[in-house]
PDB file of C-alpha atoms in Angstrom:
ATOM      1  CA  THR A  28       1.958  30.579  35.185  1.00  0.00           C
ATOM      2  CA  LEU A  29       0.300  29.255  37.648  1.00  0.00           C
ATOM      3  CA  GLU A  30       1.172  25.629  39.230  1.00  0.00           C
ATOM      4  CA  GLY A  31      -0.581  23.851  41.843  1.00  0.00           C
ATOM      5  CA  ASN A  32      -3.349  26.150  41.748  1.00  0.00           C
ATOM      6  CA  GLY A  33      -6.333  23.487  41.532  1.00  0.00           C
ATOM      7  CA  SER A  34      -7.093  21.670  38.453  1.00  0.00           C
ATOM      8  CA  GLY A  35     -11.019  23.499  38.427  1.00  0.00           C
ATOM      9  CA  LYS A  36     -13.786  25.981  39.729  1.00  0.00           C
ATOM     10  CA  ASP A  37     -13.939  23.193  42.667  1.00  0.00           C
ATOM     11  CA  ASP A  38     -10.631  23.378  44.178  1.00  0.00           C
ATOM     12  CA  TYR A  39      -8.825  26.395  42.609  1.00  0.00           C
ATOM     13  CA  ILE A  40      -6.645  28.435  45.451  1.00  0.00           C
ATOM     14  CA  ALA A  41      -6.276  30.974  42.730  1.00  0.00           C
ATOM     15  CA  THR A  42      -6.236  32.305  39.157  1.00  0.00           C
ATOM     16  CA  MET A  43      -5.042  34.987  36.634  1.00  0.00           C
ATOM     17  CA  TYR A  44      -6.223  37.197  33.981  1.00  0.00           C
ATOM     18  CA  LYS A  45      -5.400  39.741  31.367  1.00  0.00           C
ATOM     19  CA  VAL A  46      -6.651  42.795  32.245  1.00  0.00           C
ATOM     20  CA  ASN A  47      -6.402  45.614  29.957  1.00  0.00           C
ATOM     21  CA  TYR A  48      -4.802  49.528  30.860  1.00  0.00           C
ATOM     22  CA  TRP A  49      -4.568  52.734  29.316  1.00  0.00           C
ATOM     23  CA  ASP A  50      -1.851  55.095  29.481  1.00  0.00           C
ATOM     24  CA  GLU A  51      -1.627  59.232  29.528  1.00  0.00           C
ATOM     25  CA  LYS A  52      -0.925  59.064  25.605  1.00  0.00           C
ATOM     26  CA  ASN A  53      -3.921  56.369  24.907  1.00  0.00           C
ATOM     27  CA  THR A  54      -2.010  53.867  24.692  1.00  0.00           C
ATOM     28  CA  ARG A  55      -3.284  49.720  25.560  1.00  0.00           C
ATOM     29  CA  ILE A  56      -1.736  48.175  28.124  1.00  0.00           C
ATOM     30  CA  GLN A  57      -2.202  44.471  28.820  1.00  0.00           C
ATOM     31  CA  PHE A  58      -1.115  42.613  32.131  1.00  0.00           C
ATOM     32  CA  TYR A  59      -2.477  39.774  34.458  1.00  0.00           C
ATOM     33  CA  GLU A  60      -3.983  39.956  37.477  1.00  0.00           C
ATOM     34  CA  LEU A  61      -3.760  37.079  40.451  1.00  0.00           C
ATOM     35  CA  SER A  62      -6.816  36.687  42.055  1.00  0.00           C
ATOM     36  CA  GLY A  63      -7.547  34.653  45.369  1.00  0.00           C
ATOM     37  CA  HIS A  64      -9.954  32.210  46.025  1.00  0.00           C
ATOM     38  CA  ARG A  65      -9.606  29.547  48.424  1.00  0.00           C
ATOM     39  CA  ALA A  66      -7.245  29.106  51.387  1.00  0.00           C
ATOM     40  CA  GLY A  67      -4.356  27.509  50.140  1.00  0.00           C
ATOM     41  CA  GLU A  68      -0.403  27.535  48.487  1.00  0.00           C
ATOM     42  CA  CYS A  69       0.546  27.278  44.775  1.00  0.00           C
ATOM     43  CA  THR A  70       3.582  28.710  42.822  1.00  0.00           C
ATOM     44  CA  LEU A  71       3.952  31.572  40.097  1.00  0.00           C
ATOM     45  CA  THR A  72       6.366  31.832  37.861  1.00  0.00           C
ATOM     46  CA  LEU A  73       7.222  34.980  35.636  1.00  0.00           C
ATOM     47  CA  THR A  74       9.307  35.141  32.783  1.00  0.00           C
ATOM     48  CA  SER A  75      10.749  37.861  30.618  1.00  0.00           C
ATOM     49  CA  THR A  76       9.722  38.304  27.273  1.00  0.00           C
ATOM     50  CA  ASP A  77      12.704  40.494  25.817  1.00  0.00           C
ATOM     51  CA  GLY A  78      14.113  37.210  24.788  1.00  0.00           C
ATOM     52  CA  SER A  79      16.619  36.647  28.015  1.00  0.00           C
ATOM     53  CA  ASN A  80      14.433  33.910  28.979  1.00  0.00           C
ATOM     54  CA  VAL A  81      14.821  35.325  32.890  1.00  0.00           C
ATOM     55  CA  THR A  82      12.420  33.851  35.208  1.00  0.00           C
ATOM     56  CA  LYS A  83      11.211  34.003  38.912  1.00  0.00           C
ATOM     57  CA  THR A  84       9.437  32.127  41.185  1.00  0.00           C
ATOM     58  CA  TYR A  85       6.955  33.119  44.011  1.00  0.00           C
ATOM     59  CA  THR A  86       4.636  31.430  46.508  1.00  0.00           C
ATOM     60  CA  VAL A  87       1.607  32.341  46.561  1.00  0.00           C
ATOM     61  CA  ARG A  88      -0.156  31.912  49.857  1.00  0.00           C
ATOM     62  CA  VAL A  89      -4.241  32.601  49.933  1.00  0.00           C
ATOM     63  CA  GLU A  90      -4.920  33.242  53.633  1.00  0.00           C
ATOM     64  CA  GLU A  91      -8.432  32.618  55.572  1.00  0.00           C
ATOM     65  CA  GLN A  92      -9.249  35.928  56.372  1.00  0.00           C
ATOM     66  CA  ASP A  93     -10.591  37.070  60.017  1.00  0.00           C
ATOM     67  CA  ARG A  94     -13.998  36.106  60.635  1.00  0.00           C
ATOM     68  CA  THR A  95     -14.113  37.223  64.509  1.00  0.00           C
ATOM     69  CA  PRO A  96     -18.077  38.664  64.804  1.00  0.00           C
ATOM     70  CA  LEU A  97     -18.397  42.208  64.675  1.00  0.00           C
ATOM     71  CA  LYS A  98     -19.401  43.794  68.469  1.00  0.00           C
ATOM     72  CA  ASN A  99     -21.848  45.633  66.372  1.00  0.00           C
ATOM     73  CA  GLY A 100     -22.234  44.330  63.538  1.00  0.00           C
ATOM     74  CA  TYR A 101     -22.340  46.600  60.326  1.00  0.00           C
ATOM     75  CA  THR A 102     -24.491  48.799  61.624  1.00  0.00           C
ATOM     76  CA  ASP A 103     -22.334  52.055  62.313  1.00  0.00           C
ATOM     77  CA  GLY A 104     -20.525  52.328  59.295  1.00  0.00           C
ATOM     78  CA  THR A 105     -20.990  52.029  55.452  1.00  0.00           C
ATOM     79  CA  LEU A 106     -21.624  49.452  53.046  1.00  0.00           C
ATOM     80  CA  VAL A 107     -20.852  49.232  49.264  1.00  0.00           C
ATOM     81  CA  LEU A 108     -22.015  47.054  46.848  1.00  0.00           C
ATOM     82  CA  ASN A 109     -19.592  46.271  44.314  1.00  0.00           C
ATOM     83  CA  GLU A 110     -20.914  45.507  40.796  1.00  0.00           C
ATOM     84  CA  GLU A 111     -16.899  43.898  39.981  1.00  0.00           C
ATOM     85  CA  TRP A 112     -16.266  42.532  36.555  1.00  0.00           C
ATOM     86  CA  PHE A 113     -18.410  40.868  34.018  1.00  0.00           C
ATOM     87  CA  GLY A 114     -17.093  37.457  33.204  1.00  0.00           C
ATOM     88  CA  HIS A 115     -14.243  37.202  36.327  1.00  0.00           C
ATOM     89  CA  THR A 116     -16.020  37.601  39.551  1.00  0.00           C
ATOM     90  CA  ASN A 117     -19.291  37.986  41.219  1.00  0.00           C
ATOM     91  CA  GLY A 118     -20.693  40.571  42.745  1.00  0.00           C
ATOM     92  CA  GLY A 119     -19.444  41.823  46.194  1.00  0.00           C
ATOM     93  CA  MET A 120     -19.874  43.975  49.228  1.00  0.00           C
ATOM     94  CA  ASN A 121     -17.181  46.230  51.015  1.00  0.00           C
ATOM     95  CA  TYR A 122     -17.567  48.142  54.468  1.00  0.00           C
ATOM     96  CA  ILE A 123     -15.987  51.223  55.278  1.00  0.00           C
ATOM     97  CA  THR A 124     -15.271  51.133  59.423  1.00  0.00           C
ATOM     98  CA  PRO A 125     -16.310  54.231  61.297  1.00  0.00           C
ATOM     99  CA  GLU A 126     -12.770  54.514  61.914  1.00  0.00           C
ATOM    100  CA  GLY A 127     -12.439  54.904  57.933  1.00  0.00           C
ATOM    101  CA  GLU A 128     -10.871  51.595  57.828  1.00  0.00           C
ATOM    102  CA  MET A 129     -11.622  49.442  54.674  1.00  0.00           C
ATOM    103  CA  MET A 130     -13.080  45.989  55.582  1.00  0.00           C
ATOM    104  CA  TYR A 131     -13.031  43.967  52.075  1.00  0.00           C
ATOM    105  CA  GLN A 132     -15.781  41.339  50.658  1.00  0.00           C
ATOM    106  CA  VAL A 133     -17.417  41.166  53.906  1.00  0.00           C
ATOM    107  CA  TYR A 134     -20.375  39.675  52.584  1.00  0.00           C
ATOM    108  CA  GLU A 135     -17.886  36.276  51.536  1.00  0.00           C
ATOM    109  CA  ARG A 136     -16.706  37.397  55.228  1.00  0.00           C
ATOM    110  CA  GLU A 137     -19.798  36.373  57.154  1.00  0.00           C
ATOM    111  CA  ASN A 138     -20.390  33.497  54.276  1.00  0.00           C
ATOM    112  CA  PRO A 139     -17.866  31.684  53.286  1.00  0.00           C
ATOM    113  CA  GLY A 140     -17.281  30.857  49.763  1.00  0.00           C
ATOM    114  CA  MET A 141     -20.603  33.257  49.245  1.00  0.00           C
ATOM    115  CA  SER A 142     -21.243  36.092  46.524  1.00  0.00           C
ATOM    116  CA  PHE A 143     -23.879  37.648  45.228  1.00  0.00           C
ATOM    117  CA  GLY A 144     -24.726  37.045  41.757  1.00  0.00           C
ATOM    118  CA  CYS A 145     -23.519  37.990  38.185  1.00  0.00           C
ATOM    119  CA  THR A 146     -23.201  42.147  37.744  1.00  0.00           C
ATOM    120  CA  SER A 147     -24.492  43.394  41.099  1.00  0.00           C
ATOM    121  CA  GLN A 148     -26.736  46.709  40.595  1.00  0.00           C
ATOM    122  CA  TYR A 149     -28.537  47.354  43.486  1.00  0.00           C
ATOM    123  CA  ALA A 150     -28.419  46.795  47.524  1.00  0.00           C
ATOM    124  CA  ALA A 151     -30.924  48.128  50.126  1.00  0.00           C
ATOM    125  CA  ILE A 152     -31.993  47.499  53.847  1.00  0.00           C
ATOM    126  CA  TRP A 153     -35.583  46.859  54.240  1.00  0.00           C
ATOM    127  CA  ALA A 154     -37.109  45.433  57.150  1.00  0.00           C
ATOM    128  CA  ASP A 155     -33.636  44.802  59.422  1.00  0.00           C
ATOM    129  CA  LYS A 156     -32.766  42.962  55.836  1.00  0.00           C
ATOM    130  CA  LEU A 157     -30.252  43.205  53.360  1.00  0.00           C
ATOM    131  CA  ILE A 158     -31.144  43.199  49.832  1.00  0.00           C
ATOM    132  CA  ALA A 159     -28.684  42.688  46.634  1.00  0.00           C
ATOM    133  CA  ILE A 160     -29.538  42.443  43.272  1.00  0.00           C
ATOM    134  CA  SER A 161     -27.690  41.065  39.945  1.00  0.00           C
ATOM    135  CA  LYS A 162     -28.873  41.204  36.273  1.00  0.00           C
ATOM    136  CA  GLN A 163     -27.664  37.629  36.306  1.00  0.00           C
ATOM    137  CA  ALA A 164     -27.845  34.585  38.977  1.00  0.00           C
ATOM    138  CA  VAL A 165     -23.762  33.611  38.506  1.00  0.00           C
ATOM    139  CA  ASP A 166     -20.718  35.018  36.107  1.00  0.00           C
ATOM    140  CA  ALA A 167     -19.518  32.119  34.054  1.00  0.00           C
ATOM    141  CA  GLY A 168     -15.716  33.489  34.674  1.00  0.00           C
ATOM    142  CA  ASP A 169     -16.009  33.308  38.744  1.00  0.00           C
ATOM    143  CA  PRO A 170     -14.644  29.972  40.234  1.00  0.00           C
ATOM    144  CA  LEU A 171     -16.758  30.598  43.242  1.00  0.00           C
ATOM    145  CA  PRO A 172     -20.731  30.191  42.878  1.00  0.00           C
ATOM    146  CA  GLY A 173     -22.991  33.237  42.444  1.00  0.00           C
ATOM    147  CA  GLY A 174     -25.265  34.064  45.090  1.00  0.00           C
ATOM    148  CA  GLY A 175     -28.521  34.655  42.465  1.00  0.00           C
ATOM    149  CA  ARG A 176     -30.154  37.524  40.931  1.00  0.00           C
ATOM    150  CA  VAL A 177     -31.550  38.240  44.652  1.00  0.00           C
ATOM    151  CA  VAL A 178     -29.500  37.190  47.695  1.00  0.00           C
ATOM    152  CA  VAL A 179     -31.389  38.272  50.856  1.00  0.00           C
ATOM    153  CA  ALA A 180     -29.460  38.265  54.719  1.00  0.00           C
ATOM    154  CA  GLU A 181     -29.489  40.208  57.813  1.00  0.00           C
ATOM    155  CA  ALA A 182     -28.692  43.196  58.046  1.00  0.00           C
ATOM    156  CA  LYS A 183     -26.634  43.707  60.659  1.00  0.00           C
ATOM    157  CA  THR A 184     -24.562  40.130  60.686  1.00  0.00           C
ATOM    158  CA  LEU A 185     -24.710  39.915  56.594  1.00  0.00           C
ATOM    159  CA  LYS A 186     -25.583  36.078  57.210  1.00  0.00           C
ATOM    160  CA  ARG A 187     -27.081  34.802  54.345  1.00  0.00           C
ATOM    161  CA  LEU A 188     -31.041  33.916  54.492  1.00  0.00           C
ATOM    162  CA  GLY A 189     -31.849  32.769  51.245  1.00  0.00           C
ATOM    163  CA  SER A 190     -31.594  34.010  47.431  1.00  0.00           C
ATOM    164  CA  ILE A 191     -33.854  33.451  44.247  1.00  0.00           C
ATOM    165  CA  ASP A 192     -31.636  32.209  40.724  1.00  0.00           C
ATOM    166  CA  ASP A 193     -34.681  33.570  38.192  1.00  0.00           C
ATOM    167  CA  LEU A 194     -36.725  36.039  38.015  1.00  0.00           C
ATOM    168  CA  ILE A 195     -39.788  34.207  36.466  1.00  0.00           C
ATOM    169  CA  TYR A 196     -43.831  34.697  37.699  1.00  0.00           C
ATOM    170  CA  GLY A 197     -46.569  32.920  36.180  1.00  0.00           C
ATOM    171  CA  ASP A 198     -45.902  31.125  32.619  1.00  0.00           C
ATOM    172  CA  GLU A 199     -42.500  33.016  32.012  1.00  0.00           C
ATOM    173  CA  THR A 200     -39.908  30.647  30.617  1.00  0.00           C
ATOM    174  CA  ARG A 201     -36.850  33.544  30.602  1.00  0.00           C
ATOM    175  CA  SER A 202     -35.683  35.152  33.542  1.00  0.00           C
ATOM    176  CA  ALA A 203     -35.443  38.766  33.965  1.00  0.00           C
ATOM    177  CA  ASP A 204     -32.638  40.950  34.738  1.00  0.00           C
ATOM    178  CA  GLY A 205     -32.011  42.187  37.917  1.00  0.00           C
ATOM    179  CA  ARG A 206     -31.940  46.047  38.411  1.00  0.00           C
ATOM    180  CA  ALA A 207     -32.977  47.975  41.609  1.00  0.00           C
ATOM    181  CA  VAL A 208     -34.992  46.586  44.761  1.00  0.00           C
ATOM    182  CA  VAL A 209     -37.114  49.082  46.934  1.00  0.00           C
ATOM    183  CA  GLY A 210     -39.229  48.109  50.262  1.00  0.00           C
ATOM    184  CA  ALA A 211     -42.742  47.802  49.743  1.00  0.00           C
ATOM    185  CA  THR A 212     -44.245  46.854  53.388  1.00  0.00           C
ATOM    186  CA  PRO A 213     -42.729  44.487  56.314  1.00  0.00           C
ATOM    187  CA  ASP A 214     -42.609  41.549  54.587  1.00  0.00           C
ATOM    188  CA  LYS A 215     -41.951  42.156  50.574  1.00  0.00           C
ATOM    189  CA  VAL A 216     -40.192  44.206  48.607  1.00  0.00           C
ATOM    190  CA  TYR A 217     -40.427  45.157  44.566  1.00  0.00           C
ATOM    191  CA  VAL A 218     -38.043  44.391  42.189  1.00  0.00           C
ATOM    192  CA  GLY A 219     -37.108  46.693  39.115  1.00  0.00           C
ATOM    193  CA  THR A 220     -35.938  44.034  35.962  1.00  0.00           C
ATOM    194  CA  SER A 221     -35.510  44.271  32.428  1.00  0.00           C
ATOM    195  CA  ASN A 222     -39.281  43.154  31.834  1.00  0.00           C
ATOM    196  CA  GLY A 223     -41.597  44.789  35.085  1.00  0.00           C
ATOM    197  CA  ILE A 224     -41.226  44.522  38.511  1.00  0.00           C
ATOM    198  CA  TYR A 225     -41.283  41.382  40.848  1.00  0.00           C
ATOM    199  CA  ILE A 226     -42.896  41.329  43.807  1.00  0.00           C
ATOM    200  CA  VAL A 227     -40.619  39.283  46.540  1.00  0.00           C
ATOM    201  CA  ASP A 228     -41.831  37.683  49.908  1.00  0.00           C
ATOM    202  CA  ILE A 229     -38.403  38.701  51.802  1.00  0.00           C
ATOM    203  CA  ASP A 230     -40.062  36.271  54.806  1.00  0.00           C
ATOM    204  CA  GLU A 231     -40.719  32.998  52.460  1.00  0.00           C
ATOM    205  CA  ILE A 232     -37.852  34.542  50.043  1.00  0.00           C
ATOM    206  CA  LYS A 233     -40.174  33.859  46.905  1.00  0.00           C
ATOM    207  CA  ILE A 234     -41.875  35.632  43.774  1.00  0.00           C
ATOM    208  CA  ILE A 235     -45.221  36.379  44.969  1.00  0.00           C
ATOM    209  CA  GLY A 236     -46.643  38.340  41.843  1.00  0.00           C
ATOM    210  CA  LYS A 237     -45.851  40.595  39.231  1.00  0.00           C
ATOM    211  CA  ILE A 238     -46.325  44.539  38.505  1.00  0.00           C
ATOM    212  CA  THR A 239     -46.088  44.926  34.483  1.00  0.00           C
ATOM    213  CA  ALA A 240     -48.834  47.874  33.395  1.00  0.00           C
ATOM    214  CA  PHE A 241     -46.530  50.924  33.260  1.00  0.00           C
ATOM    215  CA  ASP A 242     -47.991  52.800  30.517  1.00  0.00           C
ATOM    216  CA  GLU A 243     -51.803  53.303  28.663  1.00  0.00           C
ATOM    217  CA  SER A 244     -50.889  50.209  26.510  1.00  0.00           C
ATOM    218  CA  GLY A 245     -50.252  48.448  29.551  1.00  0.00           C
ATOM    219  CA  SER A 246     -46.978  46.835  28.208  1.00  0.00           C
ATOM    220  CA  ALA A 247     -43.377  45.770  29.451  1.00  0.00           C
ATOM    221  CA  GLY A 248     -40.127  46.252  28.589  1.00  0.00           C
ATOM    222  CA  THR A 249     -38.590  42.573  26.845  1.00  0.00           C
ATOM    223  CA  ASP A 250     -35.501  43.512  25.911  1.00  0.00           C
ATOM    224  CA  LEU A 251     -32.575  43.806  28.338  1.00  0.00           C
ATOM    225  CA  TYR A 252     -31.828  47.202  27.746  1.00  0.00           C
ATOM    226  CA  SER A 253     -35.130  49.119  26.224  1.00  0.00           C
ATOM    227  CA  GLY A 254     -38.332  49.607  28.795  1.00  0.00           C
ATOM    228  CA  GLN A 255     -36.261  48.125  31.899  1.00  0.00           C
ATOM    229  CA  ILE A 256     -37.094  49.244  35.185  1.00  0.00           C
ATOM    230  CA  GLY A 257     -34.641  52.088  36.983  1.00  0.00           C
ATOM    231  CA  ASP A 258     -34.747  53.639  40.752  1.00  0.00           C
ATOM    232  CA  MET A 259     -37.616  53.204  43.086  1.00  0.00           C
ATOM    233  CA  VAL A 260     -38.531  55.232  46.027  1.00  0.00           C
ATOM    234  CA  ASN A 261     -40.707  54.310  49.153  1.00  0.00           C
ATOM    235  CA  ALA A 262     -42.946  57.162  49.677  1.00  0.00           C
ATOM    236  CA  GLY A 263     -45.494  55.738  52.214  1.00  0.00           C
ATOM    237  CA  ARG A 264     -48.443  54.297  51.375  1.00  0.00           C
ATOM    238  CA  TYR A 265     -46.754  54.612  47.579  1.00  0.00           C
ATOM    239  CA  VAL A 266     -43.779  53.643  45.757  1.00  0.00           C
ATOM    240  CA  PHE A 267     -42.816  55.714  42.957  1.00  0.00           C
ATOM    241  CA  GLY A 268     -40.486  54.282  40.528  1.00  0.00           C
ATOM    242  CA  ILE A 269     -39.006  55.115  36.547  1.00  0.00           C
ATOM    243  CA  LYS A 270     -39.352  53.486  33.307  1.00  0.00           C
ATOM    244  CA  GLN A 271     -36.755  53.784  30.662  1.00  0.00           C
ATOM    245  CA  ASN A 272     -37.876  55.484  27.580  1.00  0.00           C
ATOM    246  CA  THR A 273     -41.702  55.921  29.123  1.00  0.00           C
ATOM    247  CA  GLY A 274     -42.006  58.005  31.973  1.00  0.00           C
ATOM    248  CA  ALA A 275     -42.346  57.679  35.981  1.00  0.00           C
ATOM    249  CA  PHE A 276     -45.086  55.558  37.908  1.00  0.00           C
ATOM    250  CA  ALA A 277     -47.117  55.200  41.035  1.00  0.00           C
ATOM    251  CA  ILE A 278     -47.698  52.118  42.687  1.00  0.00           C
ATOM    252  CA  ASP A 279     -50.502  51.211  45.455  1.00  0.00           C
ATOM    253  CA  THR A 280     -48.245  48.794  47.521  1.00  0.00           C
ATOM    254  CA  GLU A 281     -51.408  47.397  49.526  1.00  0.00           C
ATOM    255  CA  THR A 282     -53.249  46.250  45.930  1.00  0.00           C
ATOM    256  CA  ASP A 283     -49.751  46.331  43.956  1.00  0.00           C
ATOM    257  CA  GLN A 284     -51.322  48.046  41.422  1.00  0.00           C
ATOM    258  CA  VAL A 285     -50.474  51.014  39.243  1.00  0.00           C
ATOM    259  CA  VAL A 286     -52.361  54.177  39.867  1.00  0.00           C
ATOM    260  CA  ARG A 287     -50.674  56.828  38.071  1.00  0.00           C
ATOM    261  CA  ASN A 288     -48.344  57.095  35.337  1.00  0.00           C
ATOM    262  CA  TYR A 289     -46.568  60.554  34.302  1.00  0.00           C
ATOM    263  CA  GLY A 290     -45.965  60.334  31.020  1.00  0.00           C
ATOM    264  CA  MET A 291     -41.670  61.047  30.558  1.00  0.00           C
ATOM    265  CA  THR A 292     -40.159  59.645  27.677  1.00  0.00           C
ATOM    266  CA  THR A 293     -36.520  60.777  28.953  1.00  0.00           C
ATOM    267  CA  VAL A 294     -37.154  60.352  32.247  1.00  0.00           C
ATOM    268  CA  GLN A 295     -33.963  59.586  34.117  1.00  0.00           C
ATOM    269  CA  GLY A 296     -33.914  59.748  37.943  1.00  0.00           C
ATOM    270  CA  ILE A 297     -35.685  59.894  41.078  1.00  0.00           C
ATOM    271  CA  THR A 298     -35.323  60.184  44.487  1.00  0.00           C
ATOM    272  CA  GLN A 299     -37.152  61.686  48.027  1.00  0.00           C
ATOM    273  CA  THR A 300     -35.966  64.720  49.693  1.00  0.00           C
ATOM    274  CA  ALA A 301     -36.474  65.308  53.169  1.00  0.00           C
ATOM    275  CA  ASP A 302     -39.141  66.995  53.174  1.00  0.00           C
ATOM    276  CA  GLY A 303     -41.631  63.840  51.845  1.00  0.00           C
ATOM    277  CA  ASN A 304     -41.421  65.052  47.945  1.00  0.00           C
ATOM    278  CA  VAL A 305     -40.506  62.736  45.496  1.00  0.00           C
ATOM    279  CA  TRP A 306     -38.615  64.352  42.460  1.00  0.00           C
ATOM    280  CA  ILE A 307     -38.541  62.973  38.735  1.00  0.00           C
ATOM    281  CA  ALA A 308     -35.518  63.705  37.139  1.00  0.00           C
ATOM    282  CA  SER A 309     -35.960  64.379  33.050  1.00  0.00           C
ATOM    283  CA  VAL A 310     -34.923  66.047  30.029  1.00  0.00           C
ATOM    284  CA  ALA A 311     -37.083  68.856  28.155  1.00  0.00           C
ATOM    285  CA  ASP A 312     -35.917  71.106  25.132  1.00  0.00           C
ATOM    286  CA  GLY A 313     -32.217  69.879  25.837  1.00  0.00           C
ATOM    287  CA  CYS A 314     -32.763  71.416  29.686  1.00  0.00           C
ATOM    288  CA  ALA A 315     -32.726  69.294  32.536  1.00  0.00           C
ATOM    289  CA  ARG A 316     -36.254  69.320  34.152  1.00  0.00           C
ATOM    290  CA  PHE A 317     -37.092  68.792  37.859  1.00  0.00           C
ATOM    291  CA  THR A 318     -40.802  67.289  38.622  1.00  0.00           C
ATOM    292  CA  CYS A 319     -41.966  67.339  42.377  1.00  0.00           C
ATOM    293  CA  ILE A 320     -44.871  65.073  42.959  1.00  0.00           C
ATOM    294  CA  ASP A 321     -46.596  65.070  46.090  1.00  0.00           C
ATOM    295  CA  PRO A 322     -46.867  61.729  48.034  1.00  0.00           C
ATOM    296  CA  GLN A 323     -49.798  62.160  49.338  1.00  0.00           C
ATOM    297  CA  THR A 324     -52.190  62.882  46.385  1.00  0.00           C
ATOM    298  CA  LEU A 325     -49.500  62.021  43.724  1.00  0.00           C
ATOM    299  CA  ASP A 326     -49.954  65.135  42.185  1.00  0.00           C
ATOM    300  CA  GLU A 327     -47.362  67.373  40.370  1.00  0.00           C
ATOM    301  CA  ARG A 328     -46.191  70.075  42.345  1.00  0.00           C
ATOM    302  CA  GLU A 329     -46.722  72.835  39.841  1.00  0.00           C
ATOM    303  CA  ASP A 330     -45.063  75.535  42.546  1.00  0.00           C
ATOM    304  CA  MET A 331     -42.059  73.571  43.099  1.00  0.00           C
ATOM    305  CA  SER A 332     -41.089  72.147  39.644  1.00  0.00           C
ATOM    306  CA  VAL A 333     -38.132  73.882  37.689  1.00  0.00           C
ATOM    307  CA  THR A 334     -36.543  73.958  34.681  1.00  0.00           C
TER     308      THR A 334
END
């Protein structure tokens, strides 16, 4: 049990929640995990469950972390986005220094008390900005406030610039869930979601449009896990991406229009190689198939596609 740890989300110092662990015999073992939220002290009491009622009391001290600015910011190491645990904690970010040291929760380090949204999915650096995408704006189980479905920060310092809670455009009344993000032009990015792609101005940090036509019917996914947008890559003038159960597509970043569709209902992933070519992974006749796309002509390069 915890005592003196606060009375609610606004002042919790630390909280506990039950987690599950399966041992080598696949036996479930449950235990409590302690999570710190704000600087302060509280009391943790452990009581045995064997009938003896033996107790042991500890003082839990949550200390304010070192927030000394890094000399070169976060430009020399590796940033790791954490989805975290749905129902418990908003998304966060760790940083591995060039020396191999792990620094935890560096976004909160630079923005005290702040986090990303609920179930963070993807982050990218574009135009000197870090853009982090989460499924939802806030995790109801986290005592600290959520950061939004879209969070924009300075790439070097991770200082927050702004955020967007709801992915809504036009007459929409229900927010889509965030999935991925890709840079389009110096001042805008495309945010893939459970319902199409939203165009976000990263200077004003606001939604300025939406792309929905990814197949002949022009339809977009409406179910959270059907027809959702997967990864996307920027290949110059065009952004290439994939839509679940539909295929791949190319968007002209100057017009924000889909200019080419690649029908692949079994599409699995997309990437760009060092030579500039775009590769789409799908499944054909039970085997993996890799289709190469010329990023200039948008044509499939049959001489480089393999199964």
